[in-house]
JSON list of C-alpha atoms in Angstrom, two decimals:
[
{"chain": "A", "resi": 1125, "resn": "UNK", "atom": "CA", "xyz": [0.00, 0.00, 0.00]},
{"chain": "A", "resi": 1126, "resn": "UNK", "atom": "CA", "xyz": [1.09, 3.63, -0.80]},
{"chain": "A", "resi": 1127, "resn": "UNK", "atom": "CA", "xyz": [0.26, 6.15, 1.38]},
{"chain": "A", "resi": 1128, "resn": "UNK", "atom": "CA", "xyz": [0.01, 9.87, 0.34]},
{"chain": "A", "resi": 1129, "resn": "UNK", "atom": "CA", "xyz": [-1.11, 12.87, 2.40]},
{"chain": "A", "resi": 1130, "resn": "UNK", "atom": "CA", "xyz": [-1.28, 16.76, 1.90]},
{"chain": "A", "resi": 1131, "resn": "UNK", "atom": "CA", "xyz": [-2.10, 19.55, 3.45]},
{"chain": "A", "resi": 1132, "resn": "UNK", "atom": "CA", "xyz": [-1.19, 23.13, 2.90]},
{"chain": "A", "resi": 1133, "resn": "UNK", "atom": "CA", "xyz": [1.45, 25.28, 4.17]},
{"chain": "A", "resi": 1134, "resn": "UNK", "atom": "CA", "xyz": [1.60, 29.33, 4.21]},
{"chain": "A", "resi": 1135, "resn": "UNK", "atom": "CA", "xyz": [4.49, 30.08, 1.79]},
{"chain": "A", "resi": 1136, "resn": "UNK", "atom": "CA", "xyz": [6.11, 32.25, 4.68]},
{"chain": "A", "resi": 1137, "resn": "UNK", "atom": "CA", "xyz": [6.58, 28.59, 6.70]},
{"chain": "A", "resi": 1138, "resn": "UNK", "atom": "CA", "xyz": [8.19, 26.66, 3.19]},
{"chain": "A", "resi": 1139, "resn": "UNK", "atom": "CA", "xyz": [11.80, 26.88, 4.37]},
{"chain": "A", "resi": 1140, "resn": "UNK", "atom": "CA", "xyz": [10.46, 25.71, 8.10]},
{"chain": "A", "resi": 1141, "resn": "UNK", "atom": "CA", "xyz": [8.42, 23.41, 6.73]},
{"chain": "A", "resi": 1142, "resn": "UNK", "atom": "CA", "xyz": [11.04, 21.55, 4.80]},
{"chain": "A", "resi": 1143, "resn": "UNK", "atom": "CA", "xyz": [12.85, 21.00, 7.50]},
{"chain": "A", "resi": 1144, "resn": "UNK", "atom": "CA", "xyz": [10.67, 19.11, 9.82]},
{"chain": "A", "resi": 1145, "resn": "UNK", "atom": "CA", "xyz": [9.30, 16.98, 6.74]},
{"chain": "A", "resi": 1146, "resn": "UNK", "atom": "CA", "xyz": [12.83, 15.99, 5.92]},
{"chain": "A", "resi": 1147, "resn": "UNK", "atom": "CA", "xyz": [13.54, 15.27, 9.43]},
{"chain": "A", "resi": 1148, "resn": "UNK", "atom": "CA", "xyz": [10.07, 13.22, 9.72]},
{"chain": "A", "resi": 1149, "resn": "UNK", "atom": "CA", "xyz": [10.92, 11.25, 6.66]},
{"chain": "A", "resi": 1150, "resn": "UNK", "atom": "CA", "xyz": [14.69, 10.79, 7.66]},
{"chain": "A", "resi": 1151, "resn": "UNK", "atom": "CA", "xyz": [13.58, 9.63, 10.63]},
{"chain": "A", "resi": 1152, "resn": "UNK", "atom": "CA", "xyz": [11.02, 6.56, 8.97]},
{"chain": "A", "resi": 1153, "resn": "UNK", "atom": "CA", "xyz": [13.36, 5.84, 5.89]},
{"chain": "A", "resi": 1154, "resn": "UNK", "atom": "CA", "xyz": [15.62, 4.87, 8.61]},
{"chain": "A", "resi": 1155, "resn": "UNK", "atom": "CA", "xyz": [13.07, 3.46, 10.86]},
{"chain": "A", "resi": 1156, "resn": "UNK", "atom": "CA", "xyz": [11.07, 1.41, 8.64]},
{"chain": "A", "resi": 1157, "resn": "UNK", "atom": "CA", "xyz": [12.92, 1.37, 5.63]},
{"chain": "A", "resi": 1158, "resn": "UNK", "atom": "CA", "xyz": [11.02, 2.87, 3.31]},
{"chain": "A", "resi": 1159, "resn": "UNK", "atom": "CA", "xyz": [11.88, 5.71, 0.35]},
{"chain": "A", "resi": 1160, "resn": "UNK", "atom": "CA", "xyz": [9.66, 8.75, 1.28]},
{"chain": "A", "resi": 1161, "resn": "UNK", "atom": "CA", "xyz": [9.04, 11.78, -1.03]},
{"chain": "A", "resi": 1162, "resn": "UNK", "atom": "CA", "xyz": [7.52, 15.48, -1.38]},
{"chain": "A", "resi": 1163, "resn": "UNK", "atom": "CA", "xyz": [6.13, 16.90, -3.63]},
{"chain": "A", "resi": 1164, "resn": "UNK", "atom": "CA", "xyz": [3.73, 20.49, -3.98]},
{"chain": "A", "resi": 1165, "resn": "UNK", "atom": "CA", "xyz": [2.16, 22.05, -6.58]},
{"chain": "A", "resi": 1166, "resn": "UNK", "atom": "CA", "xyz": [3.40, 24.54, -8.81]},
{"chain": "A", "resi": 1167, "resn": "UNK", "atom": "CA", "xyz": [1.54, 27.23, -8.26]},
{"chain": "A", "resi": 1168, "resn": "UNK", "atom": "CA", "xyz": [0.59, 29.15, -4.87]},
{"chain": "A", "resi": 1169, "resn": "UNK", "atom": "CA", "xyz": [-2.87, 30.75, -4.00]},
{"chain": "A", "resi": 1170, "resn": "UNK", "atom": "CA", "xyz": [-3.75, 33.22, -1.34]},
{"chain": "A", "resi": 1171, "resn": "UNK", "atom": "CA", "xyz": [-0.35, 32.83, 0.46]},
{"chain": "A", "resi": 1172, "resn": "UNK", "atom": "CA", "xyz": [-0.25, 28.97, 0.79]},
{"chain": "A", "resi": 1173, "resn": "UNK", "atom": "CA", "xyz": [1.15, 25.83, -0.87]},
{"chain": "A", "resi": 1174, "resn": "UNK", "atom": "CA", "xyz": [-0.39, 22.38, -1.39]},
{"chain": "A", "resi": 1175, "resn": "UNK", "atom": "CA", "xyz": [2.28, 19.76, -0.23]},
{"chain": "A", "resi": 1176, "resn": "UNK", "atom": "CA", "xyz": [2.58, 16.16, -0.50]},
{"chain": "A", "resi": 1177, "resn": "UNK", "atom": "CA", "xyz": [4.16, 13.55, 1.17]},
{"chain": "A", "resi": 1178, "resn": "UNK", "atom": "CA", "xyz": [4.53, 9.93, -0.55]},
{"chain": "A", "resi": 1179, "resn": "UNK", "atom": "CA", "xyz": [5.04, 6.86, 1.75]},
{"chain": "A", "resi": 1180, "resn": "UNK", "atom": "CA", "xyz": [5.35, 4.01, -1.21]},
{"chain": "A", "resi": 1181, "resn": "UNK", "atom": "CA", "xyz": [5.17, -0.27, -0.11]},
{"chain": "A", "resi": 1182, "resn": "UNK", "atom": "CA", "xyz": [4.52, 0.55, 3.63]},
{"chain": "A", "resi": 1183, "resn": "UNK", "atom": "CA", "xyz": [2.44, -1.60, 5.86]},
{"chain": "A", "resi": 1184, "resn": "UNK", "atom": "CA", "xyz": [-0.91, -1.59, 6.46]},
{"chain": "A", "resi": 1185, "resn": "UNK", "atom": "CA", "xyz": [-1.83, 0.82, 9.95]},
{"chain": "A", "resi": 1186, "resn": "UNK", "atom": "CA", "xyz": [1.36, 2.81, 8.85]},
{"chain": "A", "resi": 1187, "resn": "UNK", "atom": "CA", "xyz": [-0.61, 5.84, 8.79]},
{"chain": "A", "resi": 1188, "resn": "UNK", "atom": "CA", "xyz": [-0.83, 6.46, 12.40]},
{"chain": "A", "resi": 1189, "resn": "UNK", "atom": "CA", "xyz": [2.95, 6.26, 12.11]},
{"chain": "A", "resi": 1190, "resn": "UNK", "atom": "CA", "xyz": [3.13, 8.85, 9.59]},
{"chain": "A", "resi": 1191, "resn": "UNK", "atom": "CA", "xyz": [1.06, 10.94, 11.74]},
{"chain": "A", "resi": 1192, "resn": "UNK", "atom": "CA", "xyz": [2.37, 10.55, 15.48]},
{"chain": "A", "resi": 1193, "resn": "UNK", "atom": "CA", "xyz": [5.78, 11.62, 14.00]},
{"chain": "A", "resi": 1194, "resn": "UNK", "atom": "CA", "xyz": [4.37, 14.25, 11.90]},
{"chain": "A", "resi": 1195, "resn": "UNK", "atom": "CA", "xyz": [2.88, 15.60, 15.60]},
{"chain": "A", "resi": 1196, "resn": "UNK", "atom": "CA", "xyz": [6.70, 14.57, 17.24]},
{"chain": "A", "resi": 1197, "resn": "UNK", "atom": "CA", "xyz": [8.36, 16.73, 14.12]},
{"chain": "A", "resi": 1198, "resn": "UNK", "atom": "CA", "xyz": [6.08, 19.99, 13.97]},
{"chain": "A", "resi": 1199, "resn": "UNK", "atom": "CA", "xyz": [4.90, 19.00, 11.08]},
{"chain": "A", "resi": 1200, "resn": "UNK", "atom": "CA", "xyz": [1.35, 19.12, 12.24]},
{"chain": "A", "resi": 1201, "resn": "UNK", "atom": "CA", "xyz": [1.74, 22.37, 13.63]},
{"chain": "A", "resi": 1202, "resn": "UNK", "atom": "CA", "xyz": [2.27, 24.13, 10.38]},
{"chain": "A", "resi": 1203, "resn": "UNK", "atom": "CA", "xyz": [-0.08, 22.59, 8.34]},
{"chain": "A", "resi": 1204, "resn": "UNK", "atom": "CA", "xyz": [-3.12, 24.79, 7.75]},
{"chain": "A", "resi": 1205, "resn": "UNK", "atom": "CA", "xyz": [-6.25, 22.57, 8.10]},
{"chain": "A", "resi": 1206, "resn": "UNK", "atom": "CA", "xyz": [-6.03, 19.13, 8.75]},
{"chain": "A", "resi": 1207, "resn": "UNK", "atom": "CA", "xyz": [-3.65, 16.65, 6.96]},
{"chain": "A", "resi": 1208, "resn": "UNK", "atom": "CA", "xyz": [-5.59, 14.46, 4.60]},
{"chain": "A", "resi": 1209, "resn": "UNK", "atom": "CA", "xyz": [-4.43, 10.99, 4.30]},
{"chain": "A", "resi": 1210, "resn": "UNK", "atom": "CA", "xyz": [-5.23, 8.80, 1.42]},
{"chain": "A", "resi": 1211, "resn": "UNK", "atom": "CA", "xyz": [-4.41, 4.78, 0.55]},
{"chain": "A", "resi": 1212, "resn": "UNK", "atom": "CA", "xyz": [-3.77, 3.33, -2.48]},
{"chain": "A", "resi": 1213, "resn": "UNK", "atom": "CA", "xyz": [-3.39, 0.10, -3.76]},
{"chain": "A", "resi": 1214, "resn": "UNK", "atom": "CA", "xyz": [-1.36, -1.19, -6.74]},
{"chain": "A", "resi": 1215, "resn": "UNK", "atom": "CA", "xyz": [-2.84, -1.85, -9.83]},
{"chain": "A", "resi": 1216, "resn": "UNK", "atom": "CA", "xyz": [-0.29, -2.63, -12.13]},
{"chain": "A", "resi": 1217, "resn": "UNK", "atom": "CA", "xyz": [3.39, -1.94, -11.89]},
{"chain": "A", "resi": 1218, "resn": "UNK", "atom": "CA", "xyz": [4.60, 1.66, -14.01]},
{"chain": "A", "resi": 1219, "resn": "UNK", "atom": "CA", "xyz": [6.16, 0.34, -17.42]}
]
């Protein structure tokens, strides 16, 4: 299972923000052994950025994980809104 969750960030906490998600994911690439990624999208509106973080092949339940170290990292605190968390399964492998 993949997990993926975004949230937005004001674009005056990006540098901050950066930090603590590449401390969170640090910390579970080393801890679980997994490849995390970020992403956002290209464009800004009203101030704020849509980010994304991409757990690939992690265990089911890893989600609350994710999101106690997100809380542990100050991730959580920056996020405007709740973090949305979505699953997904694969299909069929990328050619």
């Amino acid at each position: 299972m993949d997990i993926y969750v975004y949230y937005t960030i004001r674009t005056a906490d990006a540098a901050l923000a950066r930090q603590r998600v590449d401390a969170l994911q640090q910390r579970l690439n080393a801890g679980y052994d997994i490849r995390a990624g970020l992403r956002r999208r290209p464009e800004e509106k009203d101030g704020l950025q849509t980010w994304m973080e991409i757990y690939p092949a992690v265990p089911a339940g890893f989600e609350d994980v994710i999101e106690r170290a997100a809380a542990e990292e100050g991730v959580s605190a920056l996020a405007q809104g709740r973090r949305h968390v979505e699953q997904f399964v694969e299909v069929a492998p990328c050619a």
